[in-house]
Short mmCIF file of C-alpha atoms in Angstrom, two decimals:
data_model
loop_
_atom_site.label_atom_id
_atom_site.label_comp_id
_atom_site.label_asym_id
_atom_site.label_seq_id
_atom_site.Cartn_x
_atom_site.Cartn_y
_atom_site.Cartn_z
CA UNK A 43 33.42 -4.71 2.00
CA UNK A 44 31.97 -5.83 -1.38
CA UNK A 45 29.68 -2.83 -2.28
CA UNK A 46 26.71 -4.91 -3.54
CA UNK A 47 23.59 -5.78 -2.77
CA UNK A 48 22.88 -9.10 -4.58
CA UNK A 49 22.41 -11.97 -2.22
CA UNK A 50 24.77 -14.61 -2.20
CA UNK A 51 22.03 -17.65 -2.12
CA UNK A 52 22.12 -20.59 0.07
CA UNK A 53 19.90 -23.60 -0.74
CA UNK A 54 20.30 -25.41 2.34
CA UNK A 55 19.56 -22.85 4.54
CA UNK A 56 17.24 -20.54 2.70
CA UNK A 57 19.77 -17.60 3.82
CA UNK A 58 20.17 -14.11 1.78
CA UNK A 59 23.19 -11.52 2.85
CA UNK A 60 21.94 -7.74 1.41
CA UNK A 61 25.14 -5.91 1.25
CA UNK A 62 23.39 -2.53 1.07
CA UNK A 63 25.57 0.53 1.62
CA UNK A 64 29.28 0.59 3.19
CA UNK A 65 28.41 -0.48 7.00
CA UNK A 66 25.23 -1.66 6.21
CA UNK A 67 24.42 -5.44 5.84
CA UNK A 68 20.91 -7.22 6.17
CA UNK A 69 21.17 -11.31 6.54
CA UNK A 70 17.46 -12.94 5.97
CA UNK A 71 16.84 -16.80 6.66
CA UNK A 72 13.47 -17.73 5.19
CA UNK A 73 11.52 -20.20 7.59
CA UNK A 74 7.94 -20.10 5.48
CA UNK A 75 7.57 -19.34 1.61
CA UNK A 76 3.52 -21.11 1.48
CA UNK A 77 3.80 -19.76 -2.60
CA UNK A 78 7.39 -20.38 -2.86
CA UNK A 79 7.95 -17.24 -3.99
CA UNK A 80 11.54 -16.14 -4.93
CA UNK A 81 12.52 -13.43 -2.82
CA UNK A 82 13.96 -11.29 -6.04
CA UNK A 83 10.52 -11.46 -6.84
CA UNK A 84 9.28 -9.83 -3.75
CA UNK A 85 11.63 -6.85 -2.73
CA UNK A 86 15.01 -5.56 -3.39
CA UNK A 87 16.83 -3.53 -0.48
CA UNK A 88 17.71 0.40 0.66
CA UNK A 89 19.08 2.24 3.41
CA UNK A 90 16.71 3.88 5.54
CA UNK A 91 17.54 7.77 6.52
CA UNK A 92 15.44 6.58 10.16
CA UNK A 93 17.14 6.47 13.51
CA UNK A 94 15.10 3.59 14.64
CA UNK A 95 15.51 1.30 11.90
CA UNK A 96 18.23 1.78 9.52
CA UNK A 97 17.32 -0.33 6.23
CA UNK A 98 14.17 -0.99 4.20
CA UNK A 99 12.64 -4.04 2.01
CA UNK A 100 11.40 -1.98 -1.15
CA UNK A 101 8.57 -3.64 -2.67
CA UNK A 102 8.03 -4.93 -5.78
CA UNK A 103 4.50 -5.78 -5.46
CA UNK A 104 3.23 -3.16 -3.52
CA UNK A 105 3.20 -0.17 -6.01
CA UNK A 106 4.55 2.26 -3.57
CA UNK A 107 8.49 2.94 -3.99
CA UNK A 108 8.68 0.97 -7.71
CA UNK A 109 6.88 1.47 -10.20
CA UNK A 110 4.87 -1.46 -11.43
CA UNK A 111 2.14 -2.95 -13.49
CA UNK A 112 -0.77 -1.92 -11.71
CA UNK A 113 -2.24 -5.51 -11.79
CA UNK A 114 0.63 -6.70 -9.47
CA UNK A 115 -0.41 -4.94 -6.56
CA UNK A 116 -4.17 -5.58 -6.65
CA UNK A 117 -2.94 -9.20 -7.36
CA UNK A 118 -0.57 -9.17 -4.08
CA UNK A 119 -3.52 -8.63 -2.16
CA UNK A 120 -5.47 -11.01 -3.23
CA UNK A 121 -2.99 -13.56 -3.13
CA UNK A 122 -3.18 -12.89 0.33
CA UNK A 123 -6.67 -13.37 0.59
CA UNK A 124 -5.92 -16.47 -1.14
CA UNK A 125 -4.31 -17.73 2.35
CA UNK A 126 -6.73 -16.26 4.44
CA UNK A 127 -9.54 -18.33 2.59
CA UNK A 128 -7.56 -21.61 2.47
CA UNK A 129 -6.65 -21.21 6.63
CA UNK A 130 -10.32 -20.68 7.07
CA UNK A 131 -10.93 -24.19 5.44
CA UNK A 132 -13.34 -22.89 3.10
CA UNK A 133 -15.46 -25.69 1.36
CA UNK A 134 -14.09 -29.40 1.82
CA UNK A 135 -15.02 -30.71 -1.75
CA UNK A 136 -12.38 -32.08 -3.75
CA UNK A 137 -13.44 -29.96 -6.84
CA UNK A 138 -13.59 -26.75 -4.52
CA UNK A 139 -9.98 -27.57 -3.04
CA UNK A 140 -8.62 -27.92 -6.79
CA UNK A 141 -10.28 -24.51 -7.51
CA UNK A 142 -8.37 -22.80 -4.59
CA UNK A 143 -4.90 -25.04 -5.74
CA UNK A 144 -5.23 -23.83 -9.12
CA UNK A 145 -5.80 -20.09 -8.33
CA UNK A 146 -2.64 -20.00 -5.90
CA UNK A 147 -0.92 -21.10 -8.91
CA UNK A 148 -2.14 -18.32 -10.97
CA UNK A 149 -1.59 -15.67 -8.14
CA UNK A 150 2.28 -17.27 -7.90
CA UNK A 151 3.03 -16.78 -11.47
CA UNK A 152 1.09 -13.57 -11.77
CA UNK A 153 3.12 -12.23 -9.20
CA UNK A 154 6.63 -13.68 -10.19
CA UNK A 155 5.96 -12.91 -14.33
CA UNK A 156 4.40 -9.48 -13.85
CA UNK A 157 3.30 -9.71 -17.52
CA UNK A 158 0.78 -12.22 -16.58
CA UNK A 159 -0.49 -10.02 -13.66
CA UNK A 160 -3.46 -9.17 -15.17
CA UNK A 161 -4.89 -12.63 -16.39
CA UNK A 162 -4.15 -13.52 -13.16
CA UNK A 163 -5.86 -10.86 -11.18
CA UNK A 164 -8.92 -11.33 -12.98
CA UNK A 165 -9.16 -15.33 -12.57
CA UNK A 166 -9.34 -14.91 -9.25
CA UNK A 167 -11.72 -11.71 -8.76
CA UNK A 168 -13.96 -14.26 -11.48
CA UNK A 169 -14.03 -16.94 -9.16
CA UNK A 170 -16.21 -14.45 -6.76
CA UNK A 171 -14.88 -16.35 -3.63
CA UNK A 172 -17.72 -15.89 -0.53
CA UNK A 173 -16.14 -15.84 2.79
CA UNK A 174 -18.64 -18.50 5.35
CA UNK A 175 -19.24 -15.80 7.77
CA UNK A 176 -18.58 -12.09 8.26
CA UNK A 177 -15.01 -10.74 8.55
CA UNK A 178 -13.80 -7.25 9.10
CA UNK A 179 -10.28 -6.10 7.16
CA UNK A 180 -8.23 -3.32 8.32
CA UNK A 181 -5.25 -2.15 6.68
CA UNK A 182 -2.53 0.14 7.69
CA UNK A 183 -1.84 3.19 6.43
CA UNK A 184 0.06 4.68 4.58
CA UNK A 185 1.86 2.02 2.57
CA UNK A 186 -0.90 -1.09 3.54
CA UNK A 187 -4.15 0.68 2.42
CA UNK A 188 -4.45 -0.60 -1.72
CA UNK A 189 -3.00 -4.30 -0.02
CA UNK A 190 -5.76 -4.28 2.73
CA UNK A 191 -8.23 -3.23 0.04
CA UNK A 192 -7.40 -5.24 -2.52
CA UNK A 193 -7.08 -8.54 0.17
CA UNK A 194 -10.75 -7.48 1.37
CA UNK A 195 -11.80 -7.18 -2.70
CA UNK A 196 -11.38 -10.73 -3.52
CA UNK A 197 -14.27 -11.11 -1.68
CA UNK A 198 -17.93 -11.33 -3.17
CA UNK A 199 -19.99 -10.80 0.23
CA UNK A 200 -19.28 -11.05 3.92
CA UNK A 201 -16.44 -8.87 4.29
CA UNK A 202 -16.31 -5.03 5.53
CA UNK A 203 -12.78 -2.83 5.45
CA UNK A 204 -11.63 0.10 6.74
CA UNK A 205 -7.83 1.64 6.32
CA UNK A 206 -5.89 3.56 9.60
CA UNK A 207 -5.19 6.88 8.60
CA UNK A 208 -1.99 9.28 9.60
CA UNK A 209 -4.29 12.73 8.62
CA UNK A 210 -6.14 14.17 11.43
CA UNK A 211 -9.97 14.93 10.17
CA UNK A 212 -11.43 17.45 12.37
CA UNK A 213 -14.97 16.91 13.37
CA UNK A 214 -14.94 13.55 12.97
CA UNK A 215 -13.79 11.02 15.86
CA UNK A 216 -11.64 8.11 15.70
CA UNK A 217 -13.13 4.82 16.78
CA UNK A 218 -9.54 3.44 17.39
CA UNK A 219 -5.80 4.73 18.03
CA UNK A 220 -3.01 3.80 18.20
CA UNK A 221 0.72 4.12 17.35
CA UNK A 222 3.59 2.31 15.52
CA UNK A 223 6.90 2.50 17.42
CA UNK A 224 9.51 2.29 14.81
CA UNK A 225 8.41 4.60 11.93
CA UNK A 226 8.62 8.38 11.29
CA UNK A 227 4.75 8.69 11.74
CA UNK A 228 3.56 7.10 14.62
CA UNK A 229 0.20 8.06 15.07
CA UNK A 230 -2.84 5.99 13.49
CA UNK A 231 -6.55 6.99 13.37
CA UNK A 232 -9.62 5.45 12.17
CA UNK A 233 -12.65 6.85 10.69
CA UNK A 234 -15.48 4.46 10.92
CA UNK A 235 -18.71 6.48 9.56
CA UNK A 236 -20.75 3.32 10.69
CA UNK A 237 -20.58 3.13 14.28
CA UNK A 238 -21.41 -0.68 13.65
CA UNK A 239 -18.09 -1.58 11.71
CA UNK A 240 -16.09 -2.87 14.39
CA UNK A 241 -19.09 -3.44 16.89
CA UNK A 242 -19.51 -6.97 15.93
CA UNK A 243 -17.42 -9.58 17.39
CA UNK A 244 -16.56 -11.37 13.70
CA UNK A 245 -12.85 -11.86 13.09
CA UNK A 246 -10.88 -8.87 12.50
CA UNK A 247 -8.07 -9.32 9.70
CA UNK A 248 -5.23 -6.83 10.40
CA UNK A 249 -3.27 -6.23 6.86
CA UNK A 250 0.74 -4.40 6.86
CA UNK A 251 2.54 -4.80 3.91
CA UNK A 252 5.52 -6.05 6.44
CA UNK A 253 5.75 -7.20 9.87
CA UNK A 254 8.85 -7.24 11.97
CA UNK A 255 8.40 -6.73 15.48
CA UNK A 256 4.18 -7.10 15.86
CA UNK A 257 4.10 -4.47 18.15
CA UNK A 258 1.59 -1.90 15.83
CA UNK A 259 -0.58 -5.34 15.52
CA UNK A 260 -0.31 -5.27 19.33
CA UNK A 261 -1.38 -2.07 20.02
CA UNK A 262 -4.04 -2.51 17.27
CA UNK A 263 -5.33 -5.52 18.95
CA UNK A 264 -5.46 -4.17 21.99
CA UNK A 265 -7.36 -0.72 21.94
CA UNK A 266 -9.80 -2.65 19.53
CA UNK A 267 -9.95 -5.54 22.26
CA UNK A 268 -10.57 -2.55 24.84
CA UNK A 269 -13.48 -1.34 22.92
CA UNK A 270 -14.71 -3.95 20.36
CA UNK A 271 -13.78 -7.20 22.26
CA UNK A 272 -14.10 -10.37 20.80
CA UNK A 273 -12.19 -13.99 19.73
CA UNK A 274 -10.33 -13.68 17.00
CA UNK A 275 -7.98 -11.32 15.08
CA UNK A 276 -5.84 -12.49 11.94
CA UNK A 277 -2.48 -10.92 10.81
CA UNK A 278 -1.85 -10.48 7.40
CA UNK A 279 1.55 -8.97 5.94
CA UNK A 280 3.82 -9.54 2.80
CA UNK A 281 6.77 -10.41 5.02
CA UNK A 282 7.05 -11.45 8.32
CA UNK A 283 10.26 -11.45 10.20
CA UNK A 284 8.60 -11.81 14.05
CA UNK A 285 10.94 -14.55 15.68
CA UNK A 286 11.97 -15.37 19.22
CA UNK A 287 10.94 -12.87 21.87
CA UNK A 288 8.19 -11.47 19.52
CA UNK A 289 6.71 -14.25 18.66
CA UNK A 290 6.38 -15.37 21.93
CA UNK A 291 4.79 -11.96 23.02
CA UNK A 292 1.77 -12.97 20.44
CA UNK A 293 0.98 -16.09 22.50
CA UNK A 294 1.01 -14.13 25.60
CA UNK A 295 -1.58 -11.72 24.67
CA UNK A 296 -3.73 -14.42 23.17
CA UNK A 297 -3.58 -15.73 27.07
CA UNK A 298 -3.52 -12.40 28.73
CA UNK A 299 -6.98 -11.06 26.42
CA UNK A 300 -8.23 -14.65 25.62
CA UNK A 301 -8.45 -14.46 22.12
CA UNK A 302 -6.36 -16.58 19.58
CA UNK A 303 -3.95 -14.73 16.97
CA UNK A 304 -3.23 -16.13 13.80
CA UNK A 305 -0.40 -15.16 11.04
CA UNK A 306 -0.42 -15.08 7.30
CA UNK A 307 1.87 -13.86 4.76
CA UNK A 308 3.59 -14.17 1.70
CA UNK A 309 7.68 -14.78 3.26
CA UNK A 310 8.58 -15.67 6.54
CA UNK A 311 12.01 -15.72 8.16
CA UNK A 312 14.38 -13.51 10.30
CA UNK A 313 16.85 -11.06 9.78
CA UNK A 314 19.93 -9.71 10.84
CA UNK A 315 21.34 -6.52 10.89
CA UNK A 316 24.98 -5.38 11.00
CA UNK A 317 25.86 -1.63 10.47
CA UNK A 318 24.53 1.63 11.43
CA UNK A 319 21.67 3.58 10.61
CA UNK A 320 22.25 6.47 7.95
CA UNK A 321 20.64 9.49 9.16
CA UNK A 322 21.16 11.80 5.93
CA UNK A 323 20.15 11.42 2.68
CA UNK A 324 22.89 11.78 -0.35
CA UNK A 325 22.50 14.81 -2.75
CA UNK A 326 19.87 14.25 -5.21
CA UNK A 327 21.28 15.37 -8.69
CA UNK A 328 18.90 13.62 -10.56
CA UNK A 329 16.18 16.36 -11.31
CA UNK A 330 18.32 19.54 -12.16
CA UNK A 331 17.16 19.57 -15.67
CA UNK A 332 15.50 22.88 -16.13
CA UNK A 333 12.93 21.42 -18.79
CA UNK A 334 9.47 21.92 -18.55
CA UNK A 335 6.04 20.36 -19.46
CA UNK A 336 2.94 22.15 -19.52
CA UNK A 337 0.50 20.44 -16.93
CA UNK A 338 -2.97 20.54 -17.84
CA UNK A 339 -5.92 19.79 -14.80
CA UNK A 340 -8.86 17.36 -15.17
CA UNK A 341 -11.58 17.51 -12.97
CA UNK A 342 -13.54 13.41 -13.76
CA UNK A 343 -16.47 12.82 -12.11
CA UNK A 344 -16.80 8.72 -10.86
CA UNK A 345 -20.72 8.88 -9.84
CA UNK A 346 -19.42 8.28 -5.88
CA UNK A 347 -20.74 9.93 -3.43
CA UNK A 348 -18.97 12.99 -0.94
CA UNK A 349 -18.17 13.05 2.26
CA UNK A 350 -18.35 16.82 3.36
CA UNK A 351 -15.78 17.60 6.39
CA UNK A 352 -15.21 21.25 7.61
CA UNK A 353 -13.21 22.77 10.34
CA UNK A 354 -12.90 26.24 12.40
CA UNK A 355 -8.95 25.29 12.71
CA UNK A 356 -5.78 26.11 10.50
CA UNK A 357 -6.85 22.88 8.32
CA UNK A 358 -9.60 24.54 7.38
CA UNK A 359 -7.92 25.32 3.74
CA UNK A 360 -7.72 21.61 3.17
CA UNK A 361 -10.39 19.95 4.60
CA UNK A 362 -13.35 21.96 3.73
CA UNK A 363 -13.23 20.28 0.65
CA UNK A 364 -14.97 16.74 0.70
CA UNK A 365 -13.62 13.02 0.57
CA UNK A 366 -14.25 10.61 -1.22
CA UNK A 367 -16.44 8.23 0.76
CA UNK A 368 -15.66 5.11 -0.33
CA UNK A 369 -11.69 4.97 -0.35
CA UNK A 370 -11.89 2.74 2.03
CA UNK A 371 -10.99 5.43 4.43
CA UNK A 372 -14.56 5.70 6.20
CA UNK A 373 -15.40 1.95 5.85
CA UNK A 374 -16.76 -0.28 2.90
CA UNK A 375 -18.99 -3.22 2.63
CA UNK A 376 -19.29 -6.20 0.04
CA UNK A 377 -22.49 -4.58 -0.97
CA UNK A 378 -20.98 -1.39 -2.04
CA UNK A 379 -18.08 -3.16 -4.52
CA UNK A 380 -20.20 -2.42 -7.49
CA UNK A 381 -20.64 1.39 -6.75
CA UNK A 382 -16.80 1.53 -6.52
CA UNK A 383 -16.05 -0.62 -9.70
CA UNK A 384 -18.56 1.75 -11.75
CA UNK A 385 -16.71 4.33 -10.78
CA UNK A 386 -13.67 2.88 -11.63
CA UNK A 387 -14.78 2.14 -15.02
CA UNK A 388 -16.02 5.48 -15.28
CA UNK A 389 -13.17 7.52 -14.25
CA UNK A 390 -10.74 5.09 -16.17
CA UNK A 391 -12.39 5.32 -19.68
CA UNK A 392 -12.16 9.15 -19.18
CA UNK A 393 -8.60 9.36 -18.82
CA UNK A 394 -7.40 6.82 -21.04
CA UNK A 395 -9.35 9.42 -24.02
CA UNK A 396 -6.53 11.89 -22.49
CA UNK A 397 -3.90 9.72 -23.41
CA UNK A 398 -1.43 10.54 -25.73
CA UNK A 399 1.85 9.12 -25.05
CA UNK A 400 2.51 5.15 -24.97
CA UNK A 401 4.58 5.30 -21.47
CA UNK A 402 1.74 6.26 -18.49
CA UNK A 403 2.62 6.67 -14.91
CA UNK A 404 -0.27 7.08 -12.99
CA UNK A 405 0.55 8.57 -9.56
CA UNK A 406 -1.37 7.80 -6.49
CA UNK A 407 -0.85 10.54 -2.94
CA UNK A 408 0.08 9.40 0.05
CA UNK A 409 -2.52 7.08 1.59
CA UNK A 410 -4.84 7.36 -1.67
CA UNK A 411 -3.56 4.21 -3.52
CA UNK A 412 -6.36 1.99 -4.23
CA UNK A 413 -8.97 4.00 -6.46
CA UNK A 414 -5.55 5.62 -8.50
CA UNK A 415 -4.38 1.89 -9.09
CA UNK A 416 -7.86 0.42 -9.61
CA UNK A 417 -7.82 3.26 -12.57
CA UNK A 418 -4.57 2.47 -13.77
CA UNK A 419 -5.55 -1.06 -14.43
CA UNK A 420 -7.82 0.01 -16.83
CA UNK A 421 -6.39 2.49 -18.97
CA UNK A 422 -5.08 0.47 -21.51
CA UNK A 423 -1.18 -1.11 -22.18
CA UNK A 424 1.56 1.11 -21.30
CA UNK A 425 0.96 2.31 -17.47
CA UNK A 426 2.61 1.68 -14.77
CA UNK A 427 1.56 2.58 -11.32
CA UNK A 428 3.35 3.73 -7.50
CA UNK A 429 2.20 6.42 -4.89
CA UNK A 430 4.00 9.17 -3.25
CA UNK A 431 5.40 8.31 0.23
CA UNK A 432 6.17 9.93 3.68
CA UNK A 433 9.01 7.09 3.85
CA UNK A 434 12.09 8.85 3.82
CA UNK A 435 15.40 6.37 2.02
CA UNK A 436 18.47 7.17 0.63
CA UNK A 437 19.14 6.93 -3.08
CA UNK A 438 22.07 5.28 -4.52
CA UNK A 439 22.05 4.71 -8.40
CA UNK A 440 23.39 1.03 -8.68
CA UNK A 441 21.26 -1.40 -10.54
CA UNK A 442 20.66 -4.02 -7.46
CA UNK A 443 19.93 -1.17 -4.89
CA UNK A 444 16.27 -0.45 -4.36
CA UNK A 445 15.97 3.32 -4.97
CA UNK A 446 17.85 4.87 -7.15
CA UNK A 447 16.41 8.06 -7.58
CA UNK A 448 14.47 10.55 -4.99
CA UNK A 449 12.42 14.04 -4.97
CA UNK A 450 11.06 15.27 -1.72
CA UNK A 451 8.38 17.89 -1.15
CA UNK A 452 6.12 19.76 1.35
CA UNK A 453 3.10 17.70 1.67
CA UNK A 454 0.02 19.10 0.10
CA UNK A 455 -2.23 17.82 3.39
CA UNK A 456 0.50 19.09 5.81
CA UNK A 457 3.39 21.04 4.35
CA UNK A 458 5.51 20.38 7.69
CA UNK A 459 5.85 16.61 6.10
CA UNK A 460 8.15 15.76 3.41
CA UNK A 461 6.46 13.21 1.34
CA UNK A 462 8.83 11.60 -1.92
CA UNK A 463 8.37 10.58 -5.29
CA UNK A 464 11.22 7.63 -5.45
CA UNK A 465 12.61 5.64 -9.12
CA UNK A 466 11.09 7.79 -11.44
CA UNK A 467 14.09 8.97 -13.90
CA UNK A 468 13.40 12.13 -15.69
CA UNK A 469 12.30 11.54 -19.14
CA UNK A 470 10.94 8.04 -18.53
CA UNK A 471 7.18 8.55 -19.14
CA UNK A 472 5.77 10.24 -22.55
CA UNK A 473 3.11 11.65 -19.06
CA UNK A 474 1.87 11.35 -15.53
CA UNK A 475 -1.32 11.14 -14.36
CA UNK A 476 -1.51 12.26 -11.09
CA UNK A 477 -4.63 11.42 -8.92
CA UNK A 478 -6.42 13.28 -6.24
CA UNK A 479 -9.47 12.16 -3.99
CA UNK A 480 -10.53 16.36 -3.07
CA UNK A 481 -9.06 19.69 -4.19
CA UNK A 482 -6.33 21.20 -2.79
CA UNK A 483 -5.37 24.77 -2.86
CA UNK A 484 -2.67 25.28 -5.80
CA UNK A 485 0.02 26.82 -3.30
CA UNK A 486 -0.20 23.03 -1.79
CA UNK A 487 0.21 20.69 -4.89
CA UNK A 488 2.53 23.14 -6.13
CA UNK A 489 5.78 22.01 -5.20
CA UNK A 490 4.95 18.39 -6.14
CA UNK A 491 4.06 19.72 -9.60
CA UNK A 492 7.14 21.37 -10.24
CA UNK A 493 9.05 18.04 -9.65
CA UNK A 494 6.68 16.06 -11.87
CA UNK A 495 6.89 18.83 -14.80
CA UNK A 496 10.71 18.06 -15.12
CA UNK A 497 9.81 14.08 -14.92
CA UNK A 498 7.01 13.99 -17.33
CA UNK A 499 8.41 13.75 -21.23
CA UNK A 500 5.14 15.38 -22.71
CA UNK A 501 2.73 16.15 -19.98
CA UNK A 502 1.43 16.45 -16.64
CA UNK A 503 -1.84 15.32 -16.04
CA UNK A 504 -3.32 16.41 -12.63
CA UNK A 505 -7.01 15.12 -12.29
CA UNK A 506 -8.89 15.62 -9.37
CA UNK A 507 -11.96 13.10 -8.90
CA UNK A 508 -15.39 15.08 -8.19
CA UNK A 509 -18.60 14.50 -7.39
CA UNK A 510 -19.81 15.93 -10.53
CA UNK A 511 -17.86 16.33 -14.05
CA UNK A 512 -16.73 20.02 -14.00
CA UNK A 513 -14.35 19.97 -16.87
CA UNK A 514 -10.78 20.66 -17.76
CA UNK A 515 -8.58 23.90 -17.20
CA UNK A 516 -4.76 24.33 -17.38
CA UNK A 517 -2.27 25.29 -15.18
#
């Protein structure tokens, strides 16, 4: 087999062949590119170490496995509110429609010239777009929670969000659950601190970074439909690779619930797989360098408020210490934008003082993507941005593979998960800023610390966003 994983391209038919590993090959046939977006542009391709799916699209505008300009990200999302805004029909003047044409340019070459991410981003966050009547985002955690947010964002009033969360918050009750069938973590939660959020019957936008069978938009749709009922419910993704028998199953819940279902995204198309899954990960040589940095912790203060959570049970450790309220996790409204982008502003300036190399990473945890890469975005030239994931993939160092390099750990929320730290090489950043929304004990963000120390060049940064400014201590 040829042992590579560029596509061999096919302008008639729109049809990519992944060869990714020996055994492992991944045909896509695009049926819908609305930005015609070059799919180089959009992911590159890794094995999977799952037993229910056996491959993964790695993202290049998502900011979770690759590293990235920060602005790319916040820009993906948008973009995608970009098609949400034009499907709603938004304003029929000419002058209005050329506003909407020319910023779907922008977002297109933003997101295909990373370097012009940024000018792009903020075009579109100028043109303080107002959605006609109320709408209610929700994105998926872990990887979908900055693309949900940022989608939501573009927005200057009408819209309310609120990410699913994996992490179990005692004391506090979820308004929906529900579970994803194919991934390692299957269980999703929702903390809604207004009991109002979902309550209304205005369109509900769904947001996953990739679709491919529509059954955790199913089961979504469903318990909200059980609860919340109402018309309409939007899906926006990336990709979407529903075709066939899964399409099909969206038009018969429209008919069995009586709502209608509609579907946005970036890339459309269907795959097909041929291989078997790999169900253990290759040896990770990568970070046996014994060198050290010393890793010094910030404690900023953003001017946001805390959300106070305790428990009697063994997660007492963690969550006695209080959230950040307005993640996303607990439910935002257009209103409350500006508190968050003060705080942003805030934090951002603080950090970029702290600076002293030219080559930043700035590391978001887990679920916590959004406020890290909002932060990134303004800390000056130089930083790049990605988040730690629960996704377990196999490395392979070849330069058209998606993940060439992998460090797993005990997670600091629940150290019976391995979260990873994927395509950072050691060496490659002068320092890494890692953000955190609460404390955690130092026995738990220990062994992610250790890995980071003998990444970093220079310096570890670990800041960990308060309520008030507290200072700076070492490690």
């Amino acid at each position: 087999m040829n042992n590579s994983i560029l596509s061999d391209y096919c302008p008639k038919t729109n049809t990519h062949t992944f060869n990714i590993v020996e055994n492992l090959q991944v045909t896509v046939t695009e049926t819908s590119n609305p930005f015609h977006m070059p799919i180089s542009a959009l992911f590159s391709m890794a094995a999977r170490i799952n037993k229910k799916r056996s491959f993964l699209f790695v993202s290049k505008v998502l900011g979770k496995h690759i590293p990235v300009n920060p602005y790319t990200p916040l820009l993906s999302g948008a973009a995608l509110g970009l098609l949400l805004y034009r499907e709603l029909d938004v304003g029929s003047a000419n002058a209005h429609k050329e506003l909407i044409d020319k910023l779907i340019k922008q977002a297109m070459n933003g997101l295909i010239h990373p370097e012009h991410a940024e000018e792009a981003y903020n075009e579109l966050m100028a043109a303080k777009l107002i959605l006609p009547d109320p709408v209610v985002f929700i994105g998926f955690a872990e990887t979908a929670t900055a693309l949900g947010h940022s989608m939501y964002n573009l927005f200057a009033e009408n819209a309310s969000y609120i990410h699913t969360t994996r992490e179990d918050i005692p004391d506090l009750e979820s308004v929906i659950n529900f579970e994803e069938e194919h991934s390692h973590a299957v269980d999703h939660l929702c903390y809604a601190l207004d009991a109002n959020l979902l309550s209304g019957t205005e369109p509900i936008i769904l947001v996953d970074d990739e679709i491919t069978t529509g059954n955790t938009a199913i089961n979504t749709i469903r318990d909200i439909q059980s609860k919340f009922p109402r018309q309409e419910y939007v899906i926006a993704s990336i990709l979407d690779w529903r075709t066939g028998a899964n399409v099909q199953v969206y038009k018969e819940l429209e008919q069995e619930l009586g709502i209608s279902i509609k579907s946005l995204c970036l890339l459309q198309g269907s795959i097909e797989v041929k291989g078997v899954p790999l169900l253990a990960a290759g040896e990770q040589k990568d970070l046996l360098s014994t060198s050290q940095v010393p890793v010094v912790t910030t404690y900023v203060s953003d001017g946001m408020e805390r959300l106070a959570v305790t428990s009697t049970d063994s997660l007492h450790e963690v969550n006695e210490c209080p959230y950040m309220k307005y993640t996303g996790r607990f439910g935002l409204e257009s209103s409350q934008n500006r508190i968050v982008d003060a705080g942003v502003s805030v934090i951002a300036k603080q950090l970029q003082e702290l600076r002293e190399g030219t080559q930043t990473l700035v590391l978001g945890v887990g679920e916590f993507m959004y406020l890290p890469m909002r932060i990134a975005a303004e800390m000056g030239d130089g930083i790049s941005y990605q988040s730690t994931t629960r996704s377990p993939i196999h490395p392979y160092r070849r330069l058209d593979y998606g993940v060439h390099s992998a460090a797993g750990y005990p997670s600091a929320g629940d150290p019976e998960i391995t979260n990873f730290i994927y395509n950072v090489d050691p060496g490659r950043y002068d320092e890494i800023f890692v953000l955190l929304e609460r404390e955690v004990p130092e026995n738990r963000i220990q062994p992610m610390m250790d890995i980071l120390k003998k990444l970093a060049r220079q310096k570890v940064h670990l800041v960990v966003l308060t309520a008030e400014e507290t200072g700076t201590g070492g490690m």
